[in-house]
Coordinates of C-alpha atoms and ligand atoms in Angstrom, one line a residue:
Chain A
X1 CA 0.0 0.0 0.0
X2 CA 1.1 3.5 -0.7
X3 CA 1.6 5.9 2.3
X4 CA -1.6 7.6 1.3
X5 CA -3.5 4.3 1.3
X6 CA -2.0 3.4 4.7
X7 CA -3.0 6.8 6.2
X8 CA -6.5 6.4 4.8
X9 CA -6.8 2.8 6.1
X10 CA -5.8 4.0 9.6
X11 CA -8.3 6.9 9.5
X12 CA -11.1 4.6 8.4
X13 CA -10.4 2.0 11.1
X14 CA -10.3 4.8 13.7
X15 CA -13.7 6.2 12.5
X16 CA -15.4 2.8 12.3
X17 CA -14.1 1.9 15.8
X18 CA -15.7 5.0 17.3
X19 CA -18.9 4.6 15.4
X20 CA -19.2 1.0 16.4
X21 CA -18.8 2.1 20.1
X22 CA -15.5 0.1 20.3
X23 CA -14.0 3.0 22.3
X24 CA -11.5 0.7 23.9
X25 CA -9.7 0.4 20.5
X26 CA -9.4 4.1 20.2
X27 CA -6.1 4.6 22.2
X28 CA -4.5 1.9 20.1
X29 CA -4.5 4.0 17.0
X30 CA -1.9 6.3 18.6
X31 CA 1.8 5.9 19.4
X32 CA 2.5 5.5 23.1
X33 CA 3.4 9.2 23.4
X34 CA 0.8 10.2 20.8
X35 CA -1.3 13.4 21.3
X36 CA -5.0 13.8 20.6
X37 CA -6.5 17.3 20.7
X38 CA -9.8 18.8 19.9
X39 CA -9.3 22.5 19.6
X40 CA -12.1 25.1 18.7
X41 CA -11.3 26.7 15.4
X42 CA -11.6 30.1 16.9
X43 CA -8.8 29.3 19.4
X44 CA -6.6 27.7 16.7
X45 CA -7.0 30.6 14.4
X46 CA -6.1 33.1 17.1
X47 CA -3.2 31.2 18.5
X48 CA -5.0 30.5 21.8
X49 CA -4.0 27.2 23.2
X50 CA -7.2 26.1 25.0
X51 CA -8.5 22.7 23.8
X52 CA -11.8 20.9 24.5
X53 CA -9.9 17.6 24.9
X54 CA -6.1 17.3 25.2
X55 CA -4.7 13.8 25.7
X56 CA -1.0 13.4 25.9
X57 CA -0.1 9.8 25.6
X58 CA -2.1 6.6 25.3
X59 CA -2.6 6.5 29.1
X60 CA -4.6 9.6 29.1
X61 CA -6.7 8.3 26.3
X62 CA -7.3 5.1 28.2
X63 CA -8.4 7.2 31.2
X64 CA -10.8 9.0 29.0
X65 CA -12.4 5.8 27.8
X66 CA -12.5 4.5 31.4
X67 CA -14.2 7.7 32.6
X68 CA -16.7 7.6 29.8
X69 CA -17.5 4.0 30.5
X70 CA -17.7 4.2 34.3
X71 CA -18.0 7.7 35.5
X72 CA -19.5 10.2 33.1
X73 CA -23.1 10.7 32.2
X74 CA -23.9 12.0 28.8
X75 CA -26.5 11.9 26.1
X76 CA -27.0 8.4 24.7
X77 CA -26.0 8.7 21.1
X78 CA -24.5 7.0 18.0
X79 CA -22.0 8.7 15.8
X80 CA -21.2 8.4 12.1
X81 CA -17.9 9.8 10.9
X82 CA -17.8 10.8 7.2
X83 CA -14.3 11.5 5.9
X84 CA -12.9 13.1 2.8
X85 CA -10.0 11.3 1.2
X86 CA -6.8 12.5 3.0
X87 CA -4.5 15.1 1.5
X88 CA -1.2 13.5 2.2
X89 CA 2.2 15.2 2.1
X90 CA 5.4 13.3 1.0
X91 CA 6.8 11.2 3.8
X92 CA 9.4 13.0 5.9
X93 CA 12.9 11.5 6.6
X94 CA 11.8 9.8 9.8
X95 CA 8.9 8.0 8.0
X96 CA 6.2 10.3 9.3
X97 CA 3.5 11.5 7.1
X98 CA 1.3 14.6 7.4
X99 CA -2.3 14.6 6.3
X100 CA -5.3 16.8 6.2
X101 CA -8.7 15.3 6.1
X102 CA -12.2 16.9 6.3
X103 CA -14.8 15.3 8.5
X104 CA -18.4 15.5 9.3
X105 CA -19.8 13.6 12.3
X106 CA -23.5 13.0 12.3
X107 CA -25.0 12.1 15.7
X108 CA -28.2 10.1 16.1
X109 CA -30.3 9.7 19.2
X110 CA -32.4 6.9 20.6
X111 CA -35.5 8.1 18.7
X112 CA -33.5 7.7 15.5
X113 CA -33.1 11.4 14.7
X114 CA -29.8 12.3 13.2
X115 CA -28.2 15.7 13.3
X116 CA -24.9 17.2 12.1
X117 CA -22.9 17.3 15.3
X118 CA -19.4 18.3 14.3
X119 CA -17.4 19.3 11.3
X120 CA -13.8 20.4 10.8
X121 CA -10.5 19.1 9.7
X122 CA -8.1 16.5 11.1
X123 CA -4.5 17.6 11.0
X124 CA -2.6 14.3 11.4
X125 CA 1.0 13.2 11.8
X126 CA 1.1 9.5 11.1
X127 CA 4.1 7.3 12.0
X128 CA 4.5 4.6 9.4
X129 CA 6.5 1.6 10.7
X130 CA 7.2 -1.7 8.8
X131 CA 3.6 -2.9 8.9
X132 CA 2.1 -0.4 11.4
X133 CA 0.5 3.0 11.0
X134 CA -0.3 5.1 14.1
X135 CA -1.1 8.7 14.9
X136 CA 1.7 10.6 16.5
X137 CA -0.6 13.6 16.5
X138 CA -4.2 14.0 15.7
X139 CA -5.4 17.6 16.0
X140 CA -9.1 18.0 15.5
X141 CA -9.7 21.6 14.4
X142 CA -13.4 22.0 15.2
X143 CA -15.4 24.4 13.0
X144 CA -18.5 23.5 15.1
X145 CA -17.1 24.9 18.3
X146 CA -20.5 26.0 19.5
X147 CA -20.7 22.5 20.9
X148 CA -24.2 21.0 20.7
X149 CA -25.0 20.0 24.3
X150 CA -21.7 18.4 25.1
X151 CA -18.7 16.5 23.7
X152 CA -18.2 13.1 25.3
X153 CA -16.9 10.5 22.9
X154 CA -13.8 11.3 20.7
X155 CA -14.2 12.9 17.3
Chain B
X1 CA -73.7 53.3 26.2
X2 CA -73.6 57.0 25.2
X3 CA -70.7 58.1 23.0
X4 CA -69.5 60.4 25.8
X5 CA -69.0 57.4 28.1
X6 CA -66.4 55.7 25.8
X7 CA -63.0 56.7 27.2
X8 CA -60.9 58.5 24.6
X9 CA -57.8 56.6 25.7
X10 CA -58.5 52.9 26.3
X11 CA -56.5 51.6 29.2
X12 CA -53.6 49.3 28.0
X13 CA -54.8 45.8 28.2
X14 CA -53.6 44.2 31.5
X15 CA -50.5 42.1 31.3
X16 CA -51.6 38.5 32.1
X17 CA -48.4 38.1 34.0
X18 CA -49.3 40.9 36.5
X19 CA -51.2 38.4 38.6
X20 CA -48.5 35.8 38.6
X21 CA -47.0 35.3 42.0
X22 CA -44.4 32.9 43.5
X23 CA -46.2 30.1 45.4
X24 CA -44.0 30.2 48.5
X25 CA -42.5 33.2 50.2
X26 CA -39.2 31.3 51.0
X27 CA -38.8 30.2 47.4
X28 CA -38.8 26.5 48.1
X29 CA -40.9 26.0 44.9
X30 CA -40.3 27.2 41.4
X31 CA -43.1 27.1 38.9
X32 CA -41.9 25.2 35.9
X33 CA -43.6 27.7 33.6
X34 CA -40.8 30.2 34.1
X35 CA -38.7 27.9 32.0
X36 CA -41.1 27.6 29.1
X37 CA -43.4 30.7 29.0
X38 CA -42.6 33.0 26.1
X39 CA -44.2 36.1 27.8
X40 CA -42.1 35.5 30.9
X41 CA -39.0 35.3 28.6
X42 CA -39.8 38.6 27.0
X43 CA -40.3 40.2 30.4
X44 CA -36.9 38.8 31.5
X45 CA -35.1 40.4 28.6
X46 CA -36.6 43.8 29.5
X47 CA -36.8 43.8 33.3
X48 CA -33.7 41.7 34.1
X49 CA -31.0 42.1 31.3
X50 CA -32.1 45.6 30.3
X51 CA -33.1 46.4 33.9
X52 CA -31.4 47.5 37.1
X53 CA -28.6 44.9 37.1
X54 CA -24.9 44.7 36.1
X55 CA -24.3 42.2 33.3
X56 CA -20.9 40.6 32.9
X57 CA -19.5 41.7 29.6
X58 CA -15.9 40.6 29.2
X59 CA -12.4 40.6 30.7
X60 CA -10.4 43.8 30.1
X61 CA -7.6 41.5 29.0
X62 CA -9.8 40.6 26.0
X63 CA -9.7 44.2 24.7
X64 CA -6.1 45.0 25.6
X65 CA -5.3 47.9 23.2
X66 CA -7.0 51.0 21.9
X67 CA -9.5 49.9 19.3
X68 CA -9.7 46.3 20.5
X69 CA -13.2 45.0 20.5
X70 CA -15.3 41.9 20.9
X71 CA -18.9 41.1 20.5
X72 CA -21.0 39.6 23.2
X73 CA -24.7 39.0 23.9
X74 CA -26.5 40.4 26.9
X75 CA -30.0 38.9 27.3
X76 CA -31.1 38.9 23.7
X77 CA -29.2 42.0 22.7
X78 CA -26.0 42.0 20.7
X79 CA -23.4 44.2 22.4
X80 CA -19.9 45.3 21.4
X81 CA -17.3 45.8 24.1
X82 CA -14.7 48.2 22.8
X83 CA -11.6 49.9 24.2
X84 CA -11.8 53.3 22.5
X85 CA -8.9 55.2 21.1
X86 CA -8.5 57.0 24.4
X87 CA -8.1 53.7 26.2
X88 CA -11.4 53.6 28.0
X89 CA -13.6 50.5 28.0
X90 CA -17.0 51.2 26.4
X91 CA -19.9 49.1 25.4
X92 CA -22.7 49.7 22.9
X93 CA -25.5 47.9 21.2
X94 CA -24.4 46.3 17.9
X95 CA -27.3 47.7 15.9
X96 CA -27.0 50.5 13.5
X97 CA -28.8 53.7 14.5
X98 CA -29.9 54.1 10.9
X99 CA -32.0 51.1 9.9
X100 CA -30.8 48.5 12.3
X101 CA -28.1 46.4 10.6
X102 CA -25.4 44.7 12.6
X103 CA -22.5 47.1 12.6
X104 CA -19.6 45.0 13.9
X105 CA -19.5 41.7 12.1
X106 CA -16.3 40.2 13.4
X107 CA -16.3 38.5 16.8
X108 CA -13.0 40.0 17.8
X109 CA -10.7 42.6 16.3
X110 CA -9.1 45.9 16.4
X111 CA -10.2 49.0 14.6
X112 CA -10.3 52.8 15.0
X113 CA -13.9 52.9 14.1
X114 CA -16.8 50.8 12.7
X115 CA -18.6 51.3 9.4
X116 CA -22.1 49.9 8.9
X117 CA -22.0 48.0 5.6
X118 CA -25.5 48.9 4.6
X119 CA -25.2 52.7 4.0
X120 CA -21.8 53.3 5.5
X121 CA -22.7 55.2 8.6
X122 CA -19.4 55.5 10.4
X123 CA -19.0 55.1 14.1
X124 CA -15.9 55.7 16.3
X125 CA -14.5 53.2 18.7
X126 CA -16.9 54.5 21.4
X127 CA -20.0 54.0 19.2
X128 CA -20.5 57.7 18.4
X129 CA -21.5 58.6 14.9
X130 CA -18.8 60.5 13.1
X131 CA -19.7 60.4 9.5
X132 CA -22.6 59.8 7.1
X133 CA -22.1 59.6 3.3
X134 CA -24.2 61.9 1.2
X135 CA -25.1 63.9 4.3
X136 CA -25.6 67.0 2.1
X137 CA -26.7 65.0 -0.9
X138 CA -25.1 64.3 -4.2
X139 CA -25.0 67.0 -7.0
X140 CA -27.6 68.9 -5.1
X141 CA -30.0 66.0 -4.7
X142 CA -31.1 64.3 -1.5
X143 CA -29.1 64.7 1.7
X144 CA -30.3 64.7 5.3
X145 CA -32.4 67.5 6.6
X146 CA -30.5 70.5 8.0
X147 CA -31.4 69.7 11.5
X148 CA -29.8 66.2 11.4
X149 CA -27.3 66.0 14.2
X150 CA -24.9 63.1 14.2
X151 CA -24.4 63.4 17.9
X152 CA -28.0 62.3 18.3
X153 CA -27.6 59.1 16.3
X154 CA -24.8 57.2 17.9
X155 CA -25.0 53.5 18.8
X156 CA -27.0 52.9 22.1
X157 CA -24.5 52.9 24.9
X158 CA -24.4 50.8 28.1
X159 CA -23.1 52.1 31.3
X160 CA -19.8 50.4 32.0
X161 CA -18.1 49.6 35.3
X162 CA -14.8 47.9 35.8
X163 CA -13.6 45.8 38.7
X164 CA -10.2 44.2 38.8
X165 CA -10.1 43.4 35.1
X166 CA -13.8 42.4 34.8
X167 CA -16.0 44.5 32.6
X168 CA -19.7 45.0 33.6
X169 CA -22.4 46.8 31.7
X170 CA -25.9 48.0 32.5
X171 CA -28.7 49.4 30.4
X172 CA -30.2 51.1 33.4
X173 CA -29.9 54.9 33.5
X174 CA -29.0 54.9 37.2
X175 CA -27.7 51.4 38.0
X176 CA -26.8 50.6 41.5
X177 CA -23.2 51.1 42.5
X178 CA -21.3 48.0 41.3
X179 CA -19.7 46.9 44.6
X180 CA -23.0 47.4 46.4
X181 CA -24.7 45.4 43.7
X182 CA -22.2 42.5 44.1
X183 CA -22.1 42.5 47.9
X184 CA -19.2 41.7 50.3
X185 CA -19.1 37.9 49.7
X186 CA -18.8 38.2 46.0
X187 CA -16.2 41.0 46.2
X188 CA -14.1 39.1 48.7
X189 CA -13.9 36.1 46.4
X190 CA -13.3 38.1 43.2
X191 CA -10.5 39.8 45.1
X192 CA -9.1 36.4 45.9
X193 CA -8.8 35.5 42.2
X194 CA -8.2 38.7 40.3
X195 CA -4.9 39.6 41.9
X196 CA -2.8 40.4 38.9
X197 CA -3.0 41.0 35.1
X198 CA -4.7 38.1 33.3
X199 CA -3.7 36.1 30.2
X200 CA -6.5 34.7 28.1
X201 CA -6.0 31.1 27.1
X202 CA -9.0 30.6 24.9
X203 CA -12.7 29.9 24.7
X204 CA -15.3 27.1 24.9
X205 CA -18.8 27.5 23.7
X206 CA -21.7 25.2 24.4
X207 CA -25.3 25.3 23.2
X208 CA -27.6 23.7 25.7
X209 CA -31.2 22.9 25.0
X210 CA -32.4 24.3 28.3
X211 CA -33.6 27.6 29.6
X212 CA -30.8 29.9 30.9
X213 CA -32.2 29.9 34.4
X214 CA -31.8 26.1 34.6
X215 CA -28.1 26.6 34.2
X216 CA -28.1 29.3 36.8
X217 CA -29.9 27.0 39.2
X218 CA -27.4 24.3 38.5
X219 CA -24.3 26.4 39.1
X220 CA -25.7 27.6 42.5
X221 CA -26.4 24.1 43.6
X222 CA -23.4 22.3 45.2
X223 CA -25.6 19.5 46.3
X224 CA -25.7 17.9 42.9
X225 CA -21.9 18.1 42.4
X226 CA -20.9 15.0 44.2
X227 CA -23.8 13.0 43.0
X228 CA -24.1 13.9 39.3
X229 CA -20.4 14.3 38.6
X230 CA -19.0 10.9 39.4
X231 CA -15.5 11.7 38.2
X232 CA -15.2 14.0 41.2
X233 CA -16.7 11.6 43.6
X234 CA -14.3 9.0 42.5
X235 CA -11.1 11.0 42.4
X236 CA -11.6 13.3 45.3
X237 CA -11.5 16.6 43.4
X238 CA -14.7 17.5 45.1
X239 CA -17.2 15.7 47.2
X240 CA -20.1 16.8 49.2
X241 CA -18.4 15.5 52.3
X242 CA -15.6 17.9 51.9
X243 CA -15.8 21.1 54.0
X244 CA -17.2 24.0 52.2
X245 CA -19.2 27.1 52.3
X246 CA -22.3 28.5 50.7
X247 CA -22.4 32.3 50.7
X248 CA -25.0 34.7 49.4
X249 CA -25.3 38.3 48.3
X250 CA -27.9 40.6 50.0
X251 CA -30.6 40.1 47.4
X252 CA -29.8 36.3 47.2
X253 CA -29.1 36.4 43.4
X254 CA -25.3 36.0 43.6
X255 CA -23.5 33.2 45.4
X256 CA -20.2 31.8 46.3
X257 CA -19.9 28.1 46.7
X258 CA -16.6 26.5 47.5
X259 CA -15.0 23.4 48.9
X260 CA -11.7 22.8 50.6
X261 CA -9.8 19.7 49.3
X262 CA -8.8 16.8 51.4
X263 CA -11.0 17.6 54.4
X264 CA -12.9 14.3 54.3
X265 CA -12.0 10.7 55.0
X266 CA -12.6 7.6 53.0
X267 CA -15.1 6.4 55.7
X268 CA -17.2 9.5 55.5
X269 CA -17.3 9.3 51.8
X270 CA -18.3 5.7 51.7
X271 CA -21.0 6.4 54.2
X272 CA -22.3 9.4 52.3
X273 CA -22.6 7.5 49.1
X274 CA -24.4 4.5 50.6
X275 CA -27.8 4.2 48.9
X276 CA -26.6 5.9 45.7
X277 CA -25.8 4.2 42.5
X278 CA -22.3 3.3 43.6
X279 CA -20.9 6.7 42.9
X280 CA -17.8 6.2 44.9
X281 CA -15.5 3.6 43.4
X282 CA -12.4 3.2 45.6
X283 CA -10.7 0.9 43.1
X284 CA -10.9 3.3 40.1
X285 CA -7.6 5.1 39.5
X286 CA -6.3 7.2 36.7
X287 CA -3.3 5.8 34.7
X288 CA -2.2 9.3 34.2
X289 CA -2.8 11.0 37.6
X290 CA -0.9 14.1 36.6
X291 CA -4.2 15.4 35.4
X292 CA -5.3 16.0 39.0
X293 CA -1.9 17.3 40.3
X294 CA -2.6 20.6 41.8
X295 CA -0.1 23.2 42.8
X296 CA -2.4 25.8 44.4
X297 CA -2.3 29.3 43.2
X298 CA -3.5 30.5 46.7
X299 CA -2.8 29.0 50.1
X300 CA -6.3 28.6 51.5
X301 CA -6.9 25.0 50.3
X302 CA -9.9 25.9 48.1
X303 CA -9.9 23.5 45.2
X304 CA -13.3 24.2 43.8
X305 CA -14.9 27.6 43.8
X306 CA -17.9 29.0 41.9
X307 CA -18.9 32.6 42.0
X308 CA -22.2 33.4 40.3
X309 CA -23.5 36.8 39.7
X310 CA -27.1 37.5 38.7
X311 CA -28.0 37.5 35.9
X312 CA -25.3 36.2 33.6
X313 CA -21.9 35.7 35.1
X314 CA -20.0 32.7 36.6
X315 CA -16.4 32.7 37.6
X316 CA -14.8 29.5 38.5
X317 CA -11.6 28.2 40.0
X318 CA -11.3 24.4 39.7
X319 CA -7.8 23.3 40.8
X320 CA -5.6 25.5 38.6
X321 CA -8.2 26.4 36.0
X322 CA -9.9 29.8 35.9
X323 CA -12.7 30.8 33.7
X324 CA -15.5 33.2 33.4
X325 CA -18.8 31.9 31.9
X326 CA -21.3 34.2 30.2
X327 CA -24.8 32.9 30.1
X328 CA -26.5 33.9 26.9
X329 CA -30.2 33.1 26.6
X330 CA -31.5 31.9 23.2
X331 CA -35.2 31.8 23.7
X332 CA -37.1 29.9 26.3
X333 CA -35.6 26.5 25.6
X334 CA -32.0 27.1 24.6
X335 CA -28.9 29.0 25.7
X336 CA -25.3 29.5 24.9
X337 CA -22.7 29.1 27.6
X338 CA -19.5 31.0 26.7
X339 CA -16.4 30.1 28.6
X340 CA -13.3 32.4 28.7
X341 CA -10.3 30.6 30.2
X342 CA -7.5 32.6 31.7
X343 CA -4.3 32.4 33.7
X344 CA -2.0 35.2 34.8
X345 CA 0.3 37.2 32.6
X346 CA 3.3 36.3 34.8
X347 CA 2.6 32.5 34.7
X348 CA 5.7 30.4 34.0
X349 CA 5.4 28.1 31.0
X350 CA 4.8 25.0 33.3
X351 CA 2.0 26.8 35.1
X352 CA 0.3 27.6 31.8
X353 CA 0.8 24.0 30.7
X354 CA -0.8 22.7 33.9
X355 CA -3.8 25.0 33.5
X356 CA -4.2 23.8 29.9
X357 CA -4.0 20.2 30.9
X358 CA -6.7 20.6 33.6
X359 CA -9.0 22.0 31.0
X360 CA -9.8 18.3 30.4
X361 CA -11.8 18.6 33.5
X362 CA -14.0 21.5 32.6
X363 CA -16.1 22.8 29.7
X364 CA -18.5 21.0 27.4
X365 CA -16.1 18.0 27.1
X366 CA -14.9 18.2 30.7
X367 CA -14.8 15.2 33.0
X368 CA -16.5 17.1 35.8
X369 CA -18.8 19.3 33.9
X370 CA -20.1 17.6 30.8
X371 CA -23.0 16.3 32.9
X372 CA -24.5 19.7 33.7
X373 CA -25.7 20.3 30.2
X374 CA -27.2 16.9 30.0
X375 CA -29.0 17.2 33.4
X376 CA -30.6 20.5 32.6
X377 CA -31.5 19.4 29.1
X378 CA -33.4 16.5 30.7
X379 CA -35.3 19.0 32.9
X380 CA -36.2 21.2 30.0
X381 CA -37.3 18.2 28.0
X382 CA -39.6 16.8 30.6
X383 CA -41.2 19.9 32.0
X384 CA -42.4 21.0 28.6
X385 CA -46.1 20.1 28.7
X386 CA -46.4 20.4 32.5
X387 CA -49.5 22.0 34.0
X388 CA -49.2 25.7 34.7
X389 CA -49.0 25.3 38.5
X390 CA -46.5 22.5 38.6
X391 CA -43.4 23.3 40.6
X392 CA -40.0 21.9 41.5
X393 CA -39.1 21.1 45.1
X394 CA -36.2 22.9 46.7
X395 CA -35.8 22.0 50.4
X396 CA -32.3 20.5 50.7
X397 CA -30.8 22.5 53.6
X398 CA -34.2 23.4 54.9
X399 CA -36.9 26.0 54.4
X400 CA -37.2 29.5 55.8
X401 CA -34.6 32.3 55.8
X402 CA -32.2 32.5 52.9
X403 CA -28.8 32.7 54.7
X404 CA -25.2 31.5 54.3
X405 CA -24.3 28.0 55.3
X406 CA -21.0 26.5 56.5
X407 CA -21.5 23.4 54.3
X408 CA -22.5 22.6 50.7
X409 CA -25.4 20.1 51.3
X410 CA -27.9 22.8 50.5
X411 CA -30.0 24.4 47.9
X412 CA -30.2 27.7 49.6
X413 CA -28.4 29.6 46.9
X414 CA -31.0 28.3 44.4
X415 CA -33.7 29.8 46.6
X416 CA -31.7 33.0 46.8
X417 CA -31.6 33.1 43.0
X418 CA -35.4 32.8 42.8
X419 CA -35.9 35.4 45.4
X420 CA -33.9 38.0 43.4
X421 CA -35.4 36.8 40.2
X422 CA -39.0 37.1 41.4
X423 CA -38.4 40.5 42.9
X424 CA -36.8 41.8 39.7
X425 CA -39.6 40.3 37.6
X426 CA -42.5 41.5 39.8
X427 CA -43.4 37.9 40.7
X428 CA -42.5 38.0 44.4
X429 CA -45.3 37.0 46.8
X430 CA -46.5 40.1 48.6
X431 CA -44.9 39.0 51.8
X432 CA -41.4 38.9 50.3
X433 CA -41.8 41.9 48.0
Ligands
FES1 S1 -28.5 50.4 8.4 FE1 -26.5 51.0 9.0 S2 -26.0 52.6 7.6 FE2 -28.0 52.0 7.1
FE2_2 FE1 -22.4 20.6 37.9

């Protein structure tokens, strides 16, 4: 597979895992020191650092999953991640690849009503190993930063 | 009836709300209709947000330089907070004095003046009208009448008062003196936080499908915190068994609720949570406990503090995070909550990093606050369709006088909110009015 295909494969598996409520798989898409951030577009554009979610390392992502499963109470919902094909840069010397990908997350409730919930762009740094591909960084720049109700599960 | 008996000026039809009164004079009940009634909402916009109150507008740090501005919403009115070219903080309604278009279209920016796009009326950074195209017409045609005075057509101004970097605004001609409006308890706790110049770290915004007052009730209610927010109960950030205080302002509408960390024992917690849905899980630990590492900014042990000021301001300190929250009503059944996070200008890089890390706890995605939006949404959803006299029940901490408490197992601040609300709205039972 080309670097581009490998990045897209990683992104699709990530999206399907979340949409299938297999949140436990989510941290596994990152390198051990990987970073996952959801930042409102208004903050990103103005150089303000505040994020909605900022996990440094897989342990923090596992904590988020554990908290969502056992501690937090949030709206019962189902997500659908719709992705554009990734725009992939040429691999860097260390084998990492940068990619930009548009997304739309639709959210459905228990009465079967679906709403657009989140849209924006993923700014990814993907580490390609021999037969592995993992996110070193996944920055979710959120256009829909007027968050509808709340943001519990990862985008 | 003879013609002469017909009054020339018919009396204005009576407002059906004029007969509406709170059912109990210690505010232990709240009629659910205040969360759904359109006429009540319209009266709130007029009597509260455009009435004799101080609304929270912004932080001075958000408009740092001459010409800096930002747009906000007070009640249902769009407002611009602007530092004028002379360096003073001003505020004006973002609605052109000509035919009503929105004048300032960017959320934030810096400009010496503002031109309305529609017919190019030009306003300065204080909202005063300084230029109008074609004022004397074009080629002898048109133009404004000779008696047109630009000074009479500026943008509508709010009165502005500053306190330690917080900007407040009022639509009232003669608003109360700000510090008297806030009262000693609020001022004392603002003084504790606003000790030096601030650095803005960013924003969160949240759209909640609930009436704005349900959020204000929620924020004044420390009783729910340990029960709804399980993350806190589990990790000891805050529990109802911790020592804390519940302090009110003279009218009851503002409150300070805080708790002091590590003042409870495992035994007291286990006992307190008996009979609940297993909120306290002693075996649940974070793999990355750094999230809760707290190096206090102040030395009083307060780890969780909420200051709320009627009608639209919340200030919080949760561990090392600080934020203001502006409550923006969007009709009877919706609101925007606008969070401004800040630290101090002289924070070292590690201190800023710690604050940013702890933002995982707060905001619409926060471990200890995501539930609030859901809880009040559930209230709004189920009270829609309630009968007109249905009420909630607010007696945790007892009935009667609305006074400070040296604990946080109480809904007294919620009753205080309703007292000030009912008086401002003309809904107070006669005994309390
Ligand atoms: S509406 Fe603003 S200039 Fe006409
Ligand atoms: Fe809460």
